[in-house]
Short mmCIF file of C-alpha atoms in Angstrom, two decimals:
data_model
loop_
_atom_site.label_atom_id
_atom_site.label_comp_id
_atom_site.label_asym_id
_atom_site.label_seq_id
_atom_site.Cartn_x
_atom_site.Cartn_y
_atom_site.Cartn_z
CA UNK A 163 0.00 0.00 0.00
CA UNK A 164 1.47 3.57 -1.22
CA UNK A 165 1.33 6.61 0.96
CA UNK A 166 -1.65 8.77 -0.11
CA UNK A 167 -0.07 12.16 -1.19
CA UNK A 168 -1.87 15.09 -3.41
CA UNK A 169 0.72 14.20 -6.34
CA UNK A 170 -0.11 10.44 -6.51
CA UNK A 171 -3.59 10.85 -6.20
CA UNK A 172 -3.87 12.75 -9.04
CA UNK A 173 -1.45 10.34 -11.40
CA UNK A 174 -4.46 7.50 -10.50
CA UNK A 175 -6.49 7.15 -13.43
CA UNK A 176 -9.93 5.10 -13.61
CA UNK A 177 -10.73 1.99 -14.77
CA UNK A 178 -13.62 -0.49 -16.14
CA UNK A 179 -14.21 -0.85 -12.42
CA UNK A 180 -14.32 1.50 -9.56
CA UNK A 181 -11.50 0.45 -7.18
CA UNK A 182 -10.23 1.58 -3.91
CA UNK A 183 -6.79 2.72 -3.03
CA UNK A 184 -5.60 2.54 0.71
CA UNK A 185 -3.02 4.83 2.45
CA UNK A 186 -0.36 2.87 4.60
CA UNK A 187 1.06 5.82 6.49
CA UNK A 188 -2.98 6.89 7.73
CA UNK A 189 -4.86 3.06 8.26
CA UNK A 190 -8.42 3.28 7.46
CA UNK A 191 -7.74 6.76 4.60
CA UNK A 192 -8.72 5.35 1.11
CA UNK A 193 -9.53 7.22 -2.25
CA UNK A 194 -11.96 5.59 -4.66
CA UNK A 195 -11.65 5.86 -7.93
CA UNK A 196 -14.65 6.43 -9.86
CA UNK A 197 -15.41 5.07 -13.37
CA UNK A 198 -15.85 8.43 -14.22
CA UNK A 199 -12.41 9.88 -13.29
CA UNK A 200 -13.69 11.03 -9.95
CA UNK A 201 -12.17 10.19 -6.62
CA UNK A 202 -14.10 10.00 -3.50
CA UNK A 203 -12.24 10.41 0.23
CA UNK A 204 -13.36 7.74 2.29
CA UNK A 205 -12.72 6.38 5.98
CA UNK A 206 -13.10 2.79 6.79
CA UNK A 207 -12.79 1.19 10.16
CA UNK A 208 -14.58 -1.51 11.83
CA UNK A 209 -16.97 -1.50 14.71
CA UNK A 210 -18.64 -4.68 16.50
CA UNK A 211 -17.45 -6.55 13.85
CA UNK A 212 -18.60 -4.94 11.28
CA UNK A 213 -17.03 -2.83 8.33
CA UNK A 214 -17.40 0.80 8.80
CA UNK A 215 -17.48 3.52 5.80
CA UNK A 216 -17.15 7.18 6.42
CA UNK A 217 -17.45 8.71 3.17
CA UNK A 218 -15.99 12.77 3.38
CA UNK A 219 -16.49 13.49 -0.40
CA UNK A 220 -15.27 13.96 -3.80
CA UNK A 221 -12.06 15.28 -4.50
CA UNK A 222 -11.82 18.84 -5.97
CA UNK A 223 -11.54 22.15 -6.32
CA UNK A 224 -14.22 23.14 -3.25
CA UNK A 225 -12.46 19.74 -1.51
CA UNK A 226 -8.81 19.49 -2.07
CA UNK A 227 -6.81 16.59 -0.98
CA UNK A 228 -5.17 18.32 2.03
CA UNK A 229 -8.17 18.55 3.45
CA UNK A 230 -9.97 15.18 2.94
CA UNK A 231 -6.67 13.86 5.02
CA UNK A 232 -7.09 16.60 7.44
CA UNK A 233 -10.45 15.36 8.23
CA UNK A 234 -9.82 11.54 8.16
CA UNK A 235 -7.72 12.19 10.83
CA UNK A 236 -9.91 13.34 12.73
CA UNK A 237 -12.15 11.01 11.68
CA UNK A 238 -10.12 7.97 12.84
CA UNK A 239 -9.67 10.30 16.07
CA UNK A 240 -12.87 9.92 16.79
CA UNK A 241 -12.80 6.30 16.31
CA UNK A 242 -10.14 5.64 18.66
CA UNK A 243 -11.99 7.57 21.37
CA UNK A 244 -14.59 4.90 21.18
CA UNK A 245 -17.06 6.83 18.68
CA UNK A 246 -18.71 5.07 16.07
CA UNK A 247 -18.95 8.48 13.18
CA UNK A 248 -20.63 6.68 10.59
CA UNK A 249 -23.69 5.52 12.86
CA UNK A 250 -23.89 9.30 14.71
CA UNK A 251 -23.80 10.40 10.77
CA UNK A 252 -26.59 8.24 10.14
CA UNK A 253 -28.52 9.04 13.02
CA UNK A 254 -28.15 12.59 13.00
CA UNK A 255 -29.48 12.60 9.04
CA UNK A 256 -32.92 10.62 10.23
CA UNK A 257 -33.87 12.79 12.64
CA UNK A 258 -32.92 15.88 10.53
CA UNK A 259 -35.93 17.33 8.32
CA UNK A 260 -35.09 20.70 5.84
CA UNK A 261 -37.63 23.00 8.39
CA UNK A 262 -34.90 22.17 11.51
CA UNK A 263 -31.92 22.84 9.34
CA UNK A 264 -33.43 25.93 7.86
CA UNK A 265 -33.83 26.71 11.66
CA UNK A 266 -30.67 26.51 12.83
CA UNK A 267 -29.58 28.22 9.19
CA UNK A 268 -31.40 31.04 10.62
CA UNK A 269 -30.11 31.15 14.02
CA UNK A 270 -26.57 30.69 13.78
CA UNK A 271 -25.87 32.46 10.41
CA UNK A 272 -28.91 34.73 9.22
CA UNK A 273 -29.73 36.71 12.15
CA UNK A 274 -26.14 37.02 13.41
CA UNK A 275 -24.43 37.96 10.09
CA UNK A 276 -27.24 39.19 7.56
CA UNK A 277 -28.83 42.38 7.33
CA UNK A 278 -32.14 42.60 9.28
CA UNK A 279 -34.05 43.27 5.51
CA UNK A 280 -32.49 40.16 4.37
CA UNK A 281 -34.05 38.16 7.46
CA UNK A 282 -37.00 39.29 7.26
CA UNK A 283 -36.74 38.00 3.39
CA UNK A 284 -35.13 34.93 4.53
CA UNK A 285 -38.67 34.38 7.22
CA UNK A 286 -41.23 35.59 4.74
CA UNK A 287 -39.93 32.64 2.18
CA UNK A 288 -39.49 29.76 4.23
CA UNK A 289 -42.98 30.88 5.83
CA UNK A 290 -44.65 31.26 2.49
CA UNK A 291 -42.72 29.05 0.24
CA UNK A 292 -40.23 26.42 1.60
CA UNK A 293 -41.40 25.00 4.87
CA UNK A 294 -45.25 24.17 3.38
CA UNK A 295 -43.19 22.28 0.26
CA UNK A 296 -40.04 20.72 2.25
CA UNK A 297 -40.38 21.32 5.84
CA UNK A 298 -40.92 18.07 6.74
CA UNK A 299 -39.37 16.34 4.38
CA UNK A 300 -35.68 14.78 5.63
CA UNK A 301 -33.15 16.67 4.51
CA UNK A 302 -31.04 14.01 2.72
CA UNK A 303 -34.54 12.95 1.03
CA UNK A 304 -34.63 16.44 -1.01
CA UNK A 305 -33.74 15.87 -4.61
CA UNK A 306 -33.23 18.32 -7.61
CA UNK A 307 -36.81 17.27 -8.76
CA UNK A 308 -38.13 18.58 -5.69
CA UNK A 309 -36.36 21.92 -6.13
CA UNK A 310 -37.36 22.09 -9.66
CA UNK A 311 -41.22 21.49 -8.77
CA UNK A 312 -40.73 24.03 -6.34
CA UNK A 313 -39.09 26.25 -8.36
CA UNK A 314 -41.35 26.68 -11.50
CA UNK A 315 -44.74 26.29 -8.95
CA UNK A 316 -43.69 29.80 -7.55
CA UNK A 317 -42.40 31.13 -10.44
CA UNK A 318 -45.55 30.85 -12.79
CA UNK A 319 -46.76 33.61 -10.15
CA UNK A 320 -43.20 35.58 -9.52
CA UNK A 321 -39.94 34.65 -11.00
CA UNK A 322 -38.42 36.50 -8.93
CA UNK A 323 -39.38 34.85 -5.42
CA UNK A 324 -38.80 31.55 -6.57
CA UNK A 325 -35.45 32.75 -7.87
CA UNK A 326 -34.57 34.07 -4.31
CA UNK A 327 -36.53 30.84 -3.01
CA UNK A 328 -33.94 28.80 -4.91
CA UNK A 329 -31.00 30.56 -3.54
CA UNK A 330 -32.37 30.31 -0.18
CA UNK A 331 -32.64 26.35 -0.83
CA UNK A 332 -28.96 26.32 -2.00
CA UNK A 333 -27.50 28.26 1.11
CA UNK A 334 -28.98 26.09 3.06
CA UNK A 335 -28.24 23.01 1.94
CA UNK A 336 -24.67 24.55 1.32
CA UNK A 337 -24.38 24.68 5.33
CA UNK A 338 -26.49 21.27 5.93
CA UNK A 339 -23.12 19.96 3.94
CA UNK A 340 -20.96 21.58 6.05
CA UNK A 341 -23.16 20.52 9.35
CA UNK A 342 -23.08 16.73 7.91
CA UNK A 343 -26.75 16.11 6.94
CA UNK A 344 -25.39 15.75 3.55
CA UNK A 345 -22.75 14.24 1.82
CA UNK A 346 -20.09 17.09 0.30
CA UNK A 347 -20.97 18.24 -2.70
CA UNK A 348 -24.56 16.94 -3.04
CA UNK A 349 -26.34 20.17 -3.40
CA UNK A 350 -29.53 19.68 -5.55
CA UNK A 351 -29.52 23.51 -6.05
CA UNK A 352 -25.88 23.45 -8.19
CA UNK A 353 -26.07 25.21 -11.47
CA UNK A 354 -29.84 25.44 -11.31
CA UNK A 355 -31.33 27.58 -14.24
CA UNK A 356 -33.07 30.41 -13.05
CA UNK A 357 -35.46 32.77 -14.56
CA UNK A 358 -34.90 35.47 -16.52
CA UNK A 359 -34.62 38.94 -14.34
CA UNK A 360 -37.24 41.52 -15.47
CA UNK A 361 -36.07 44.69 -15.49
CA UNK A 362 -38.47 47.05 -14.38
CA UNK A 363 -38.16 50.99 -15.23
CA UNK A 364 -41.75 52.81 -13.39
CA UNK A 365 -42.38 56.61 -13.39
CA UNK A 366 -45.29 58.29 -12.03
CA UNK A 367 -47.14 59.80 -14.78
CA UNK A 368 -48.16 63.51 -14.37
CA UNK A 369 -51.92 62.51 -13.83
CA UNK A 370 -50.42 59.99 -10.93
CA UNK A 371 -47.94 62.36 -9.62
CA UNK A 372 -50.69 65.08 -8.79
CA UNK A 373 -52.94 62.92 -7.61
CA UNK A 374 -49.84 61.76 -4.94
CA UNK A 375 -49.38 65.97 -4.21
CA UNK A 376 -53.29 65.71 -3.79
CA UNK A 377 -53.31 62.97 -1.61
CA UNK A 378 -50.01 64.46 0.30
CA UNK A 379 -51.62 67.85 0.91
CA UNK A 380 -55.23 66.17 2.01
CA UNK A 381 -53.15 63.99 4.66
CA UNK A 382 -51.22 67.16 5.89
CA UNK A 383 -54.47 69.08 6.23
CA UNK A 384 -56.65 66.40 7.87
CA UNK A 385 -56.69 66.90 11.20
CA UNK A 386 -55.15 63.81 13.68
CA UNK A 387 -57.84 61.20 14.04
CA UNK A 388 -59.11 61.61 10.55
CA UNK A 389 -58.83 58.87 7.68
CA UNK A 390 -56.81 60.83 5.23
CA UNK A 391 -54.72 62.60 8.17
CA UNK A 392 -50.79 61.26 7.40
CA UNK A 393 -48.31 62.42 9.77
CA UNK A 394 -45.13 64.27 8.93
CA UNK A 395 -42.98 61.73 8.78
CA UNK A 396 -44.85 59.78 6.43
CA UNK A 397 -45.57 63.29 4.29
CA UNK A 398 -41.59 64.05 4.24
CA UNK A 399 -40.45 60.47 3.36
CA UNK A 400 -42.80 60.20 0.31
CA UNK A 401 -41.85 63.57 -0.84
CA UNK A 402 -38.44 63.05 -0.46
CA UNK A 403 -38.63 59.33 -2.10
CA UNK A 404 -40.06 60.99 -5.36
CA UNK A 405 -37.34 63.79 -5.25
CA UNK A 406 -34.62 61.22 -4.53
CA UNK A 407 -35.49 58.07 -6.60
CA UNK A 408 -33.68 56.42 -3.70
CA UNK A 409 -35.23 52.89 -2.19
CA UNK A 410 -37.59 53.01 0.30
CA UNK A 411 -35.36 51.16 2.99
CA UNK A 412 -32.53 54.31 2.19
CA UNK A 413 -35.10 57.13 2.88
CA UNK A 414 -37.18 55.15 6.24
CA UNK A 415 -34.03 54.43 7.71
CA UNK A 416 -32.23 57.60 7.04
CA UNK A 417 -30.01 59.37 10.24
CA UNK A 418 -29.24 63.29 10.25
CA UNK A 419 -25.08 61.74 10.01
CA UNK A 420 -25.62 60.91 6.50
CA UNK A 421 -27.41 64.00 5.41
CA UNK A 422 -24.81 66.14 3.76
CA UNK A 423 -26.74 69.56 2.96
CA UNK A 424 -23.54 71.47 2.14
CA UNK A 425 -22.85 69.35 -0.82
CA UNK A 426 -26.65 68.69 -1.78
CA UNK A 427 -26.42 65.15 -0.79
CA UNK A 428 -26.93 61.70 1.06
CA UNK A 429 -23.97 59.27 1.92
CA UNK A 430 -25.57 55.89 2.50
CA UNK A 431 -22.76 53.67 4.23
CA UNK A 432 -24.79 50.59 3.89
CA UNK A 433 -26.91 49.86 0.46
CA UNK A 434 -27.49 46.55 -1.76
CA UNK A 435 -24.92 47.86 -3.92
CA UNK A 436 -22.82 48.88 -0.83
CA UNK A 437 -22.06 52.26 0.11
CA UNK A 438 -23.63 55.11 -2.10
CA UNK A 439 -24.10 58.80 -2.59
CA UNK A 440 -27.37 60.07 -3.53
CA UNK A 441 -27.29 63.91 -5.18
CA UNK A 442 -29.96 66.44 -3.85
CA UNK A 443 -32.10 68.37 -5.58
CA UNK A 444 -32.80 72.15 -4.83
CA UNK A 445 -36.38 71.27 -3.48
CA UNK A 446 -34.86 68.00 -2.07
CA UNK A 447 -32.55 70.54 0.05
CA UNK A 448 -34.96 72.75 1.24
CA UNK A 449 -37.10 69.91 2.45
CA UNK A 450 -34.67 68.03 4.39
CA UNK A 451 -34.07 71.94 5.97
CA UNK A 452 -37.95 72.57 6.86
CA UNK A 453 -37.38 69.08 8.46
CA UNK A 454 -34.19 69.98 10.86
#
């Protein structure tokens, strides 16, 4: 048996057969060699008697060889200690459905690390879309059939949901790979055709526009209590969304810091393109001034 090192790995070439090749300086480490040129890390050991297979996952760019013996070490770590990593694997993927993985998605990475618009996304998907089609389905049971019914069953309605539904999917079941629900590489979501973006380009026409300065003016005059009364708040945002063209999450979450009146404009630190400058208008201006 050869030592298992990146270079002779990749000199092993298939055959008619699949076949295994074992690693004498790490016992239990063994690549398989796929028909197809592929080569799959694997850990074997034995436990009550019986032959154990820990399979870590295709060799490759996302899972280079370095780290497939990285983690058969600790693998066969494991093993020594008593553990049985195969069985807990097997165990812990039964008792796994996509609704508590998309849980603990949400817990541990969303609401720590994502934007609080994003979450609320994230909630509004799995609430409406996700968790009535997969929830309680296991998540080693979800297949790219299931994800393309999905898919085109929200997107005869809105392409654009089920696109972000789909990429929702993938994250997740990018971290229940990491988690080991799934096997390495085994995402149903990879290289998924989406649908076409529609770009959208709306103006108010000038009929629409003075009915809004109608509407605006009503609201300002009505007095508190009344059904058309709007506060100022409400009044100065909508103005200053139609002066700005800005999104609405830029103007409703807006702070006096980022209000540059000097040089006509806003400096929004935090944007979905990132950070942004947003030019100010004359009447712009002189609103944002009535307002301070």
């Amino acid at each position: 048996m050869p030592k298992l090192t990146k270079s002779y790995v990749d000199r092993l070439r298939p055959r008619e057969q699949r076949y295994e090749v074992k690693c004498d300086a790490l016992q239990g480490f063994v690549i398989r060699v796929n028909v197809d040129g592929s080569k799959t890390a694997v850990v074997r050991y034995s436990r009550d008697g019986k032959d154990r297979r820990y399979r870590l996952g295709k060799i490759g760019e996302h899972y280079p060889f370095t780290m497939a013996r990285s983690d058969a070490q600790k693998i066969l770590r494991s093993v020594e200690r008593g553990n049985d990593p195969a069985r807990d694997r097997e165990l812990h993927r039964e008792a796994s459905t996509f609704a508590a993985v998309a849980t603990r998605y949400m817990s541990e990475v969303a609401e720590p690390y994502r934007e609080a618009s994003t979450v609320r996304s994230y909630r509004g998907l799995l609430k409406k879309h996700l968790l009535p089609a997969l929830g309680t389905m296991r998540i080693t049971e979800i297949e790219r059939t299931d994800v393309l019914r999905l898919h085109q069953q929200i997107g005869t309605t809105s392409p654009g949901a089920a696109n972000r539904a789909l990429a929702l999917v993938s994250v997740i079941m990018t971290h229940a790979e990491t988690w080991g629900y799934r096997p390495l590489q085994s995402n149903p979501c990879y290289r998924f055709p989406r649908f076409k973006g529609r770009k959208m380009d709306r103006y108010l026409s000038p009929e629409e526009r003075a009915r809004l300065d109608e509407v605006l003016r009503e609201g300002e005059g009505a007095e508190l209590g009344h059904e058309k009364h709007l506060g100022p708040s409400t009044i100065a945002a909508v103005r200053l969304l139609s002066l700005t063209g800005a999104r609405s999450g830029e103007i409703l979450t807006l702070q006096w810091s980022m209000v540059d009146l000097d040089r006509a404009c806003l400096r929004i630190p935090r944007s979905k393109s990132g950070a942004k400058v947003i030019p100010l208008s004359r009447p712009a201006v002189e609103l944002l001034r009535g307002l301070k």
